[in-house]
């Protein structure tokens, strides 16, 4: 390997390592949300539609078959009945991902439409074994109040209609958001925050200090790199 490539590699690695700990992932506010998800396949206004029909040749694969893809825009309510207040939607899809028909690959965005989290979303992606009494799926992100969220979701089958395929799920969502830490690192657009306010002096100071640290790191990397390059040229 040439001295130039070694020097370039060391410089990039030094910059990455020096700024890898800017975000404190251990802090954040954890929110617990409890609601019900109505996955409705029957009736005049279904919220779950099969768009790809999989193979049904496997024994025990169920009515849809291995590989079936179902797109959903399910209603989320405060209680187990559809007559209770709606608090959002579950939008995405699930795929029959096992030959036995009991396991799904679930990929949904939980959109909240009421209360303090109105307009915020939580992304859930994972394996859902229908035969388990409680299924845990990871939270992989979010937006709005839940920007850069992490956490997990617990699904329990509240009721299931074998003839129609309609299912009501009881959902416990535990989500931790670290957006306050992330916001400090994201430059504001047109010198304003997302709420239209002028950035606080503390935020400006943090950004200024971060720039100074970055400049010092670059200088140190340059000096060290010069010594390394000189050494490599001598031994090569």
Short mmCIF file of C-alpha atoms in Angstrom, two decimals:
data_model
loop_
_atom_site.label_atom_id
_atom_site.label_comp_id
_atom_site.label_asym_id
_atom_site.label_seq_id
_atom_site.Cartn_x
_atom_site.Cartn_y
_atom_site.Cartn_z
CA UNK A 1 0.00 0.00 0.00
CA UNK A 2 1.31 3.45 -0.91
CA UNK A 3 2.15 6.01 1.83
CA UNK A 4 -0.57 8.29 0.46
CA UNK A 5 -3.30 5.68 0.88
CA UNK A 6 -2.14 4.85 4.40
CA UNK A 7 -2.12 8.54 5.27
CA UNK A 8 -5.62 9.01 3.86
CA UNK A 9 -6.96 6.01 5.76
CA UNK A 10 -5.50 7.20 9.06
CA UNK A 11 -6.90 10.69 8.59
CA UNK A 12 -10.44 9.48 7.88
CA UNK A 13 -10.37 7.06 10.81
CA UNK A 14 -9.12 9.76 13.18
CA UNK A 15 -11.93 12.14 12.23
CA UNK A 16 -14.55 9.39 12.59
CA UNK A 17 -13.31 8.27 15.99
CA UNK A 18 -12.93 11.78 17.37
CA UNK A 19 -16.59 12.59 16.70
CA UNK A 20 -18.22 9.20 17.29
CA UNK A 21 -19.33 10.11 20.81
CA UNK A 22 -21.08 13.41 20.11
CA UNK A 23 -24.52 11.85 20.64
CA UNK A 24 -25.36 10.49 24.08
CA UNK A 25 -27.49 7.44 23.31
CA UNK A 26 -27.96 6.62 26.98
CA UNK A 27 -30.15 9.66 27.62
CA UNK A 28 -33.65 10.43 26.44
CA UNK A 29 -37.27 10.32 27.46
CA UNK A 30 -39.10 6.99 27.44
CA UNK A 31 -42.79 7.05 26.53
CA UNK A 32 -45.26 4.18 27.01
CA UNK A 33 -48.28 4.15 24.70
CA UNK A 34 -51.10 1.61 24.97
CA UNK A 35 -53.65 1.17 22.20
CA UNK A 36 -55.43 -1.33 19.96
CA UNK A 37 -54.78 -2.11 16.30
CA UNK A 38 -57.68 -3.24 14.09
CA UNK A 39 -56.54 -5.35 11.13
CA UNK A 40 -59.72 -5.66 9.04
CA UNK A 41 -59.77 -7.86 5.94
CA UNK A 42 -63.54 -8.23 5.56
CA UNK A 43 -66.49 -5.96 4.93
CA UNK A 44 -67.04 -3.08 2.51
CA UNK A 45 -64.14 -1.01 3.87
CA UNK A 46 -61.22 -3.30 4.67
CA UNK A 47 -58.02 -1.74 6.01
CA UNK A 48 -55.84 -4.71 5.02
CA UNK A 49 -55.57 -5.70 1.34
CA UNK A 50 -53.64 -8.70 -0.07
CA UNK A 51 -51.64 -7.38 -3.04
CA UNK A 52 -49.51 -10.47 -3.74
CA UNK A 53 -50.82 -14.01 -3.36
CA UNK A 54 -48.21 -16.49 -2.21
CA UNK A 55 -47.98 -20.24 -2.61
CA UNK A 56 -50.43 -22.41 -0.67
CA UNK A 57 -48.76 -25.72 -1.50
CA UNK A 58 -47.03 -25.96 1.88
CA UNK A 59 -48.89 -27.89 4.55
CA UNK A 60 -50.24 -25.62 7.25
CA UNK A 61 -49.41 -22.45 5.33
CA UNK A 62 -52.79 -20.92 6.16
CA UNK A 63 -55.32 -19.22 3.87
CA UNK A 64 -52.88 -16.73 2.37
CA UNK A 65 -49.85 -18.88 1.69
CA UNK A 66 -46.13 -18.42 1.97
CA UNK A 67 -44.98 -15.17 0.36
CA UNK A 68 -48.32 -13.36 0.49
CA UNK A 69 -47.97 -9.59 0.96
CA UNK A 70 -50.73 -7.62 2.66
CA UNK A 71 -50.71 -3.81 2.70
CA UNK A 72 -52.40 -2.17 5.67
CA UNK A 73 -53.76 1.18 6.81
CA UNK A 74 -55.19 -0.06 10.10
CA UNK A 75 -57.02 2.06 12.64
CA UNK A 76 -55.51 2.54 16.11
CA UNK A 77 -57.96 3.13 18.95
CA UNK A 78 -57.80 3.76 22.68
CA UNK A 79 -59.99 0.74 23.46
CA UNK A 80 -60.60 -2.68 21.90
CA UNK A 81 -63.76 -1.51 20.13
CA UNK A 82 -63.78 0.48 16.91
CA UNK A 83 -66.28 2.82 18.55
CA UNK A 84 -63.62 4.12 20.95
CA UNK A 85 -61.56 7.18 20.06
CA UNK A 86 -59.11 6.76 17.19
CA UNK A 87 -55.57 7.89 17.99
CA UNK A 88 -53.75 7.05 14.76
CA UNK A 89 -53.04 4.60 11.95
CA UNK A 90 -50.70 1.69 11.36
CA UNK A 91 -49.51 1.99 7.76
CA UNK A 92 -47.24 -0.47 5.99
CA UNK A 93 -47.35 -4.15 5.12
CA UNK A 94 -46.79 -7.66 6.41
CA UNK A 95 -45.53 -10.70 4.56
CA UNK A 96 -46.20 -14.37 5.28
CA UNK A 97 -42.55 -15.23 5.90
CA UNK A 98 -42.67 -18.85 7.09
CA UNK A 99 -43.60 -22.09 5.38
CA UNK A 100 -45.95 -22.95 8.26
CA UNK A 101 -47.91 -19.71 7.89
CA UNK A 102 -47.53 -18.66 11.52
CA UNK A 103 -44.77 -16.06 11.18
CA UNK A 104 -44.93 -12.64 9.57
CA UNK A 105 -42.40 -10.03 8.57
CA UNK A 106 -44.09 -6.86 9.81
CA UNK A 107 -43.04 -3.41 8.57
CA UNK A 108 -45.23 -0.51 9.68
CA UNK A 109 -45.20 3.17 10.53
CA UNK A 110 -47.33 4.00 13.55
CA UNK A 111 -48.78 7.43 12.81
CA UNK A 112 -50.21 9.25 15.81
CA UNK A 113 -52.97 11.74 15.02
CA UNK A 114 -54.11 12.96 18.43
CA UNK A 115 -52.68 14.62 21.51
CA UNK A 116 -49.16 15.86 22.11
CA UNK A 117 -47.69 13.38 19.62
CA UNK A 118 -49.98 14.41 16.76
CA UNK A 119 -48.10 14.01 13.48
CA UNK A 120 -45.25 11.97 14.94
CA UNK A 121 -44.44 8.48 13.70
CA UNK A 122 -42.71 5.38 15.05
CA UNK A 123 -41.23 2.78 12.67
CA UNK A 124 -41.57 -0.89 13.66
CA UNK A 125 -39.90 -3.74 11.80
CA UNK A 126 -39.53 -7.36 12.87
CA UNK A 127 -40.70 -10.95 13.11
CA UNK A 128 -44.23 -11.56 14.37
CA UNK A 129 -45.01 -15.15 15.38
CA UNK A 130 -48.79 -15.35 15.52
CA UNK A 131 -48.74 -18.37 17.84
CA UNK A 132 -46.88 -16.53 20.60
CA UNK A 133 -49.07 -14.96 23.26
CA UNK A 134 -46.79 -11.90 23.37
CA UNK A 135 -44.61 -10.83 20.46
CA UNK A 136 -41.78 -8.32 20.80
CA UNK A 137 -40.80 -6.25 17.76
CA UNK A 138 -38.10 -3.57 17.67
CA UNK A 139 -38.61 0.13 17.09
CA UNK A 140 -36.10 1.17 14.43
CA UNK A 141 -36.76 4.91 14.21
CA UNK A 142 -39.30 7.68 14.19
CA UNK A 143 -40.10 11.25 13.27
CA UNK A 144 -41.45 14.39 14.91
CA UNK A 145 -41.49 13.98 18.68
CA UNK A 146 -39.88 10.57 18.18
CA UNK A 147 -37.03 11.55 15.90
CA UNK A 148 -34.21 8.99 16.12
CA UNK A 149 -36.40 6.88 18.42
CA UNK A 150 -35.49 3.45 19.68
CA UNK A 151 -37.43 0.94 21.75
CA UNK A 152 -39.73 -2.03 21.37
CA UNK A 153 -43.35 -2.97 20.81
CA UNK A 154 -45.33 -5.75 22.48
CA UNK A 155 -48.20 -7.24 20.45
CA UNK A 156 -50.91 -9.43 21.97
CA UNK A 157 -53.85 -10.88 20.07
CA UNK A 158 -56.98 -9.48 21.72
CA UNK A 159 -59.43 -11.15 19.33
CA UNK A 160 -59.32 -13.04 16.03
CA UNK A 161 -62.08 -14.10 13.63
CA UNK A 162 -61.09 -17.35 11.93
CA UNK A 163 -63.70 -17.01 9.17
CA UNK A 164 -62.95 -13.42 8.12
CA UNK A 165 -59.31 -13.11 9.16
CA UNK A 166 -60.03 -9.91 11.09
CA UNK A 167 -57.75 -9.40 14.08
CA UNK A 168 -57.59 -6.92 16.95
CA UNK A 169 -54.18 -6.53 18.55
CA UNK A 170 -53.40 -5.01 21.94
CA UNK A 171 -50.24 -2.96 21.62
CA UNK A 172 -47.81 -1.65 24.22
CA UNK A 173 -45.26 0.69 22.69
CA UNK A 174 -42.15 1.68 24.63
CA UNK A 175 -40.15 4.30 22.81
CA UNK A 176 -37.16 6.41 23.86
CA UNK A 177 -36.37 9.49 21.84
CA UNK A 178 -32.96 11.16 21.78
CA UNK A 179 -34.00 14.09 19.59
CA UNK A 180 -32.88 16.75 22.13
CA UNK A 181 -29.31 15.48 21.71
CA UNK A 182 -29.65 15.18 17.96
CA UNK A 183 -31.08 18.69 17.59
CA UNK A 184 -27.88 20.18 19.01
CA UNK A 185 -25.92 18.68 16.13
CA UNK A 186 -28.28 19.61 13.30
CA UNK A 187 -27.80 23.12 11.85
CA UNK A 188 -31.03 25.11 11.78
CA UNK A 189 -32.54 26.02 8.41
CA UNK A 190 -32.49 29.78 7.74
CA UNK A 191 -31.22 30.30 11.30
CA UNK A 192 -34.51 29.15 12.80
CA UNK A 193 -35.64 26.09 14.68
CA UNK A 194 -38.39 23.73 13.52
CA UNK A 195 -40.86 25.88 15.49
CA UNK A 196 -39.77 29.06 13.74
CA UNK A 197 -37.94 30.42 16.78
CA UNK A 198 -34.46 31.89 16.78
CA UNK A 199 -31.88 29.40 18.07
CA UNK A 200 -30.88 29.94 21.68
CA UNK A 201 -27.46 31.26 22.59
CA UNK A 202 -26.59 27.95 24.23
CA UNK A 203 -27.26 26.10 20.97
CA UNK A 204 -25.14 28.61 19.06
CA UNK A 205 -22.37 28.26 21.61
CA UNK A 206 -22.50 24.48 21.35
CA UNK A 207 -22.26 24.65 17.57
CA UNK A 208 -19.36 27.13 17.80
CA UNK A 209 -17.52 24.96 20.29
CA UNK A 210 -18.09 21.94 18.08
CA UNK A 211 -16.60 23.76 15.09
CA UNK A 212 -13.56 24.79 17.13
CA UNK A 213 -13.02 21.21 18.25
CA UNK A 214 -13.32 20.00 14.68
CA UNK A 215 -10.74 22.54 13.51
CA UNK A 216 -8.32 21.52 16.27
CA UNK A 217 -8.80 17.87 15.37
CA UNK A 218 -8.01 18.57 11.74
CA UNK A 219 -4.83 20.46 12.67
CA UNK A 220 -3.70 17.66 14.97
CA UNK A 221 -4.46 15.05 12.34
CA UNK A 222 -2.50 17.02 9.76
CA UNK A 223 0.56 17.35 12.02
CA UNK A 224 0.54 13.69 13.02
CA UNK A 225 -0.03 12.64 9.42
CA UNK A 226 3.02 14.63 8.30
CA UNK A 227 5.22 12.77 10.78
CA UNK A 228 3.73 9.44 9.71
CA UNK A 229 4.23 10.22 6.04
CA UNK A 230 7.83 11.25 6.66
CA UNK A 231 8.46 8.03 8.56
CA UNK A 232 6.91 5.89 5.86
CA UNK A 233 8.94 7.58 3.14
CA UNK A 234 12.13 6.86 5.09
CA UNK A 235 11.46 3.18 5.66
CA UNK A 236 10.10 2.63 2.14
#
